[in-house]
Amino acid sequence: MKTVARRTFFPALIIVLAAGAVFFTFFANSRAWAQEVRKEENSYAFPLQLFPFNVPFIRPDGRRGNTLVVLYLNLPTPEDVKEVCLVMPRIRDTLVGLFLRRPLKASAGKIDLDGIPERLQSAINKKLGAELVAGVKMTYGIGVGKMEGAKSCKEFKKELKKEAKEEKKE
């Protein structure tokens, strides 16, 4: 019994170490591949961060994968933020459907984002029935940093409640 355990232990140990090395290198690279939000000259008036979600992508060899995506919507006024936050579940449903119909394309370890933010912006505005979203920024990967000044719907709601309380006191 002991010889059988020794014979299976070392090959199993080698397999586990090899799998760990592959796993580590994949996640180390995916962290390096994580895209940071590009800084542009014009900043967002009211940047709204959508809750991160997984979207599919296709590699050049045809294999599929998933990546974490964070979207930031450029909204011109606080009223637009309120309106968008009210219909956020519909917007997320639209975005997930859009990504499932047309997965992102990946090559050389990076995902091609050319034209994707514009496509998302038009889909969101179409769902809203008005041109409320002035722009969309998109990041992907593990370890994605938060865009400076961006807030979620929950944070905007807290801020609006705080402002309403201050106005009542005055």
PDB file of C-alpha atoms in Angstrom:
ATOM      1  CA  MET A   1       0.000   0.000   0.000  1.00  0.00           C
ATOM      2  CA  LYS A   2       2.839   2.408   0.875  1.00  0.00           C
ATOM      3  CA  THR A   3       4.579   1.860  -2.486  1.00  0.00           C
ATOM      4  CA  VAL A   4       1.368   2.645  -4.361  1.00  0.00           C
ATOM      5  CA  ALA A   5       0.938   5.854  -2.342  1.00  0.00           C
ATOM      6  CA  ARG A   6       4.552   6.872  -3.113  1.00  0.00           C
ATOM      7  CA  ARG A   7       4.128   6.107  -6.801  1.00  0.00           C
ATOM      8  CA  THR A   8       1.022   8.278  -7.081  1.00  0.00           C
ATOM      9  CA  PHE A   9       2.155  11.014  -4.717  1.00  0.00           C
ATOM     10  CA  PHE A  10       5.066  12.367  -6.768  1.00  0.00           C
ATOM     11  CA  PRO A  11       3.280  12.484 -10.143  1.00  0.00           C
ATOM     12  CA  ALA A  12       0.308  14.127  -8.427  1.00  0.00           C
ATOM     13  CA  LEU A  13       2.629  16.632  -6.768  1.00  0.00           C
ATOM     14  CA  ILE A  14       4.229  17.464 -10.124  1.00  0.00           C
ATOM     15  CA  ILE A  15       0.809  17.956 -11.729  1.00  0.00           C
ATOM     16  CA  VAL A  16      -0.340  20.228  -8.895  1.00  0.00           C
ATOM     17  CA  LEU A  17       2.841  22.320  -9.095  1.00  0.00           C
ATOM     18  CA  ALA A  18       2.578  22.620 -12.875  1.00  0.00           C
ATOM     19  CA  ALA A  19      -1.087  23.635 -12.650  1.00  0.00           C
ATOM     20  CA  GLY A  20      -0.213  26.186  -9.965  1.00  0.00           C
ATOM     21  CA  ALA A  21       2.523  27.659 -12.158  1.00  0.00           C
ATOM     22  CA  VAL A  22       0.156  27.955 -15.118  1.00  0.00           C
ATOM     23  CA  PHE A  23      -2.564  29.440 -12.919  1.00  0.00           C
ATOM     24  CA  PHE A  24      -0.149  31.954 -11.378  1.00  0.00           C
ATOM     25  CA  THR A  25       1.275  33.092 -14.701  1.00  0.00           C
ATOM     26  CA  PHE A  26      -2.201  33.511 -16.167  1.00  0.00           C
ATOM     27  CA  PHE A  27      -3.406  35.707 -13.311  1.00  0.00           C
ATOM     28  CA  ALA A  28      -0.132  37.613 -13.100  1.00  0.00           C
ATOM     29  CA  ASN A  29      -0.462  38.424 -16.818  1.00  0.00           C
ATOM     30  CA  SER A  30      -4.156  39.242 -16.606  1.00  0.00           C
ATOM     31  CA  ARG A  31      -3.394  41.708 -13.837  1.00  0.00           C
ATOM     32  CA  ALA A  32      -0.754  43.274 -16.055  1.00  0.00           C
ATOM     33  CA  TRP A  33      -3.242  43.351 -18.913  1.00  0.00           C
ATOM     34  CA  ALA A  34      -5.813  45.199 -16.850  1.00  0.00           C
ATOM     35  CA  GLN A  35      -6.605  48.402 -18.659  1.00  0.00           C
ATOM     36  CA  GLU A  36      -6.575  51.674 -16.797  1.00  0.00           C
ATOM     37  CA  VAL A  37      -9.023  54.418 -17.612  1.00  0.00           C
ATOM     38  CA  ARG A  38      -7.510  56.686 -20.251  1.00  0.00           C
ATOM     39  CA  LYS A  39      -7.132  60.263 -19.105  1.00  0.00           C
ATOM     40  CA  GLU A  40      -8.601  62.618 -21.634  1.00  0.00           C
ATOM     41  CA  GLU A  41      -8.542  66.383 -21.835  1.00  0.00           C
ATOM     42  CA  ASN A  42     -12.256  66.849 -21.145  1.00  0.00           C
ATOM     43  CA  SER A  43     -13.333  65.405 -17.823  1.00  0.00           C
ATOM     44  CA  TYR A  44     -16.743  64.000 -17.067  1.00  0.00           C
ATOM     45  CA  ALA A  45     -19.303  66.347 -15.534  1.00  0.00           C
ATOM     46  CA  PHE A  46     -21.020  63.554 -13.569  1.00  0.00           C
ATOM     47  CA  PRO A  47     -19.166  60.254 -14.052  1.00  0.00           C
ATOM     48  CA  LEU A  48     -21.392  57.329 -13.099  1.00  0.00           C
ATOM     49  CA  GLN A  49     -19.744  53.968 -12.497  1.00  0.00           C
ATOM     50  CA  LEU A  50     -21.799  50.914 -13.366  1.00  0.00           C
ATOM     51  CA  PHE A  51     -21.443  47.802 -11.231  1.00  0.00           C
ATOM     52  CA  PRO A  52     -18.705  45.548 -12.707  1.00  0.00           C
ATOM     53  CA  PHE A  53     -19.867  42.485 -14.624  1.00  0.00           C
ATOM     54  CA  ASN A  54     -18.428  39.655 -16.707  1.00  0.00           C
ATOM     55  CA  VAL A  55     -18.575  39.746 -20.487  1.00  0.00           C
ATOM     56  CA  PRO A  56     -17.477  37.136 -23.018  1.00  0.00           C
ATOM     57  CA  PHE A  57     -14.602  37.545 -25.437  1.00  0.00           C
ATOM     58  CA  ILE A  58     -13.224  35.447 -28.282  1.00  0.00           C
ATOM     59  CA  ARG A  59      -9.530  34.740 -28.796  1.00  0.00           C
ATOM     60  CA  PRO A  60      -8.034  34.560 -32.315  1.00  0.00           C
ATOM     61  CA  ASP A  61      -7.932  30.736 -32.112  1.00  0.00           C
ATOM     62  CA  GLY A  62     -11.691  30.642 -31.472  1.00  0.00           C
ATOM     63  CA  ARG A  63     -11.535  29.868 -27.757  1.00  0.00           C
ATOM     64  CA  ARG A  64     -13.855  31.846 -25.545  1.00  0.00           C
ATOM     65  CA  GLY A  65     -13.281  33.485 -22.201  1.00  0.00           C
ATOM     66  CA  ASN A  66     -14.787  35.993 -19.810  1.00  0.00           C
ATOM     67  CA  THR A  67     -13.384  39.204 -18.421  1.00  0.00           C
ATOM     68  CA  LEU A  68     -14.496  41.688 -15.819  1.00  0.00           C
ATOM     69  CA  VAL A  69     -15.725  44.970 -17.317  1.00  0.00           C
ATOM     70  CA  VAL A  70     -16.369  48.299 -15.629  1.00  0.00           C
ATOM     71  CA  LEU A  71     -18.250  51.014 -17.501  1.00  0.00           C
ATOM     72  CA  TYR A  72     -18.318  54.725 -16.729  1.00  0.00           C
ATOM     73  CA  LEU A  73     -21.103  56.881 -18.150  1.00  0.00           C
ATOM     74  CA  ASN A  74     -20.630  60.595 -18.768  1.00  0.00           C
ATOM     75  CA  LEU A  75     -23.789  62.354 -17.664  1.00  0.00           C
ATOM     76  CA  PRO A  76     -24.106  66.142 -18.058  1.00  0.00           C
ATOM     77  CA  THR A  77     -26.501  66.938 -15.181  1.00  0.00           C
ATOM     78  CA  PRO A  78     -27.552  65.506 -11.798  1.00  0.00           C
ATOM     79  CA  GLU A  79     -31.078  65.058 -13.182  1.00  0.00           C
ATOM     80  CA  ASP A  80     -29.649  62.750 -15.842  1.00  0.00           C
ATOM     81  CA  VAL A  81     -27.910  60.760 -13.100  1.00  0.00           C
ATOM     82  CA  LYS A  82     -31.238  60.322 -11.286  1.00  0.00           C
ATOM     83  CA  GLU A  83     -32.991  59.216 -14.456  1.00  0.00           C
ATOM     84  CA  VAL A  84     -30.269  56.742 -15.429  1.00  0.00           C
ATOM     85  CA  CYS A  85     -30.078  55.281 -11.919  1.00  0.00           C
ATOM     86  CA  LEU A  86     -33.837  54.658 -11.954  1.00  0.00           C
ATOM     87  CA  VAL A  87     -33.553  52.447 -15.049  1.00  0.00           C
ATOM     88  CA  MET A  88     -30.162  50.879 -14.271  1.00  0.00           C
ATOM     89  CA  PRO A  89     -31.480  47.269 -14.330  1.00  0.00           C
ATOM     90  CA  ARG A  90     -32.792  47.812 -17.880  1.00  0.00           C
ATOM     91  CA  ILE A  91     -29.480  49.325 -18.948  1.00  0.00           C
ATOM     92  CA  ARG A  92     -27.517  46.394 -17.506  1.00  0.00           C
ATOM     93  CA  ASP A  93     -29.847  43.961 -19.273  1.00  0.00           C
ATOM     94  CA  THR A  94     -29.284  45.791 -22.551  1.00  0.00           C
ATOM     95  CA  LEU A  95     -25.511  45.748 -22.102  1.00  0.00           C
ATOM     96  CA  VAL A  96     -25.356  42.060 -21.182  1.00  0.00           C
ATOM     97  CA  GLY A  97     -27.518  41.205 -24.210  1.00  0.00           C
ATOM     98  CA  LEU A  98     -25.303  43.320 -26.441  1.00  0.00           C
ATOM     99  CA  PHE A  99     -22.132  41.593 -25.234  1.00  0.00           C
ATOM    100  CA  LEU A 100     -23.693  38.138 -25.553  1.00  0.00           C
ATOM    101  CA  ARG A 101     -24.753  38.814 -29.154  1.00  0.00           C
ATOM    102  CA  ARG A 102     -21.384  40.280 -30.133  1.00  0.00           C
ATOM    103  CA  PRO A 103     -18.560  39.193 -27.774  1.00  0.00           C
ATOM    104  CA  LEU A 104     -15.417  41.269 -27.526  1.00  0.00           C
ATOM    105  CA  LYS A 105     -12.421  40.289 -29.677  1.00  0.00           C
ATOM    106  CA  ALA A 106      -9.043  39.521 -28.086  1.00  0.00           C
ATOM    107  CA  SER A 107      -5.613  39.340 -29.663  1.00  0.00           C
ATOM    108  CA  ALA A 108      -2.110  39.196 -28.194  1.00  0.00           C
ATOM    109  CA  GLY A 109      -3.459  39.175 -24.647  1.00  0.00           C
ATOM    110  CA  LYS A 110      -5.468  42.376 -25.029  1.00  0.00           C
ATOM    111  CA  ILE A 111      -9.074  43.042 -25.866  1.00  0.00           C
ATOM    112  CA  ASP A 112      -9.815  45.289 -28.822  1.00  0.00           C
ATOM    113  CA  LEU A 113     -12.053  48.141 -27.635  1.00  0.00           C
ATOM    114  CA  ASP A 114     -12.176  50.074 -30.905  1.00  0.00           C
ATOM    115  CA  GLY A 115     -15.717  51.348 -31.432  1.00  0.00           C
ATOM    116  CA  ILE A 116     -17.126  49.490 -28.413  1.00  0.00           C
ATOM    117  CA  PRO A 117     -17.767  52.543 -26.161  1.00  0.00           C
ATOM    118  CA  GLU A 118     -19.597  54.324 -28.982  1.00  0.00           C
ATOM    119  CA  ARG A 119     -21.712  51.231 -29.652  1.00  0.00           C
ATOM    120  CA  LEU A 120     -22.562  50.986 -25.945  1.00  0.00           C
ATOM    121  CA  GLN A 121     -23.421  54.691 -25.764  1.00  0.00           C
ATOM    122  CA  SER A 122     -25.871  54.445 -28.655  1.00  0.00           C
ATOM    123  CA  ALA A 123     -27.465  51.291 -27.184  1.00  0.00           C
ATOM    124  CA  ILE A 124     -27.903  52.949 -23.775  1.00  0.00           C
ATOM    125  CA  ASN A 125     -29.330  56.152 -25.268  1.00  0.00           C
ATOM    126  CA  LYS A 126     -31.688  54.091 -27.412  1.00  0.00           C
ATOM    127  CA  LYS A 127     -32.886  52.235 -24.301  1.00  0.00           C
ATOM    128  CA  LEU A 128     -33.354  55.521 -22.422  1.00  0.00           C
ATOM    129  CA  GLY A 129     -35.217  57.094 -25.337  1.00  0.00           C
ATOM    130  CA  ALA A 130     -33.116  60.272 -25.079  1.00  0.00           C
ATOM    131  CA  GLU A 131     -29.520  61.390 -25.531  1.00  0.00           C
ATOM    132  CA  LEU A 132     -28.677  61.444 -21.809  1.00  0.00           C
ATOM    133  CA  VAL A 133     -25.299  59.697 -21.981  1.00  0.00           C
ATOM    134  CA  ALA A 134     -22.635  61.956 -23.464  1.00  0.00           C
ATOM    135  CA  GLY A 135     -19.854  59.364 -23.404  1.00  0.00           C
ATOM    136  CA  VAL A 136     -18.801  55.925 -22.198  1.00  0.00           C
ATOM    137  CA  LYS A 137     -15.434  54.771 -20.894  1.00  0.00           C
ATOM    138  CA  MET A 138     -14.690  51.101 -20.495  1.00  0.00           C
ATOM    139  CA  THR A 139     -12.033  49.191 -18.571  1.00  0.00           C
ATOM    140  CA  TYR A 140     -11.480  45.471 -18.281  1.00  0.00           C
ATOM    141  CA  GLY A 141      -9.408  42.939 -16.393  1.00  0.00           C
ATOM    142  CA  ILE A 142      -8.534  42.029 -12.857  1.00  0.00           C
ATOM    143  CA  GLY A 143      -7.328  44.867 -10.678  1.00  0.00           C
ATOM    144  CA  VAL A 144      -9.004  47.640 -12.646  1.00  0.00           C
ATOM    145  CA  GLY A 145      -8.587  50.980 -10.934  1.00  0.00           C
ATOM    146  CA  LYS A 146     -11.527  53.238 -10.266  1.00  0.00           C
ATOM    147  CA  MET A 147     -11.838  56.348 -12.396  1.00  0.00           C
ATOM    148  CA  GLU A 148     -11.116  59.515 -10.472  1.00  0.00           C
ATOM    149  CA  GLY A 149     -14.326  61.205  -9.319  1.00  0.00           C
ATOM    150  CA  ALA A 150     -16.626  58.397 -10.482  1.00  0.00           C
ATOM    151  CA  LYS A 151     -19.475  57.388  -8.207  1.00  0.00           C
ATOM    152  CA  SER A 152     -22.025  54.619  -8.258  1.00  0.00           C
ATOM    153  CA  CYS A 153     -25.785  55.216  -8.156  1.00  0.00           C
ATOM    154  CA  LYS A 154     -25.744  54.406  -4.450  1.00  0.00           C
ATOM    155  CA  GLU A 155     -23.105  57.077  -3.774  1.00  0.00           C
ATOM    156  CA  PHE A 156     -24.982  59.663  -5.867  1.00  0.00           C
ATOM    157  CA  LYS A 157     -28.197  58.908  -3.956  1.00  0.00           C
ATOM    158  CA  LYS A 158     -26.440  59.405  -0.606  1.00  0.00           C
ATOM    159  CA  GLU A 159     -24.993  62.693  -1.821  1.00  0.00           C
ATOM    160  CA  LEU A 160     -28.379  63.933  -3.063  1.00  0.00           C
ATOM    161  CA  LYS A 161     -30.045  62.989   0.245  1.00  0.00           C
ATOM    162  CA  LYS A 162     -27.348  64.849   2.157  1.00  0.00           C
ATOM    163  CA  GLU A 163     -27.844  67.952  -0.014  1.00  0.00           C
ATOM    164  CA  ALA A 164     -31.628  67.774   0.471  1.00  0.00           C
ATOM    165  CA  LYS A 165     -31.200  67.642   4.267  1.00  0.00           C
ATOM    166  CA  GLU A 166     -28.863  70.638   4.170  1.00  0.00           C
ATOM    167  CA  GLU A 167     -31.383  72.625   2.102  1.00  0.00           C
ATOM    168  CA  LYS A 168     -34.187  71.836   4.584  1.00  0.00           C
ATOM    169  CA  LYS A 169     -32.050  73.085   7.479  1.00  0.00           C
ATOM    170  CA  GLU A 170     -31.498  76.409   5.735  1.00  0.00           C
TER     171      GLU A 170
END
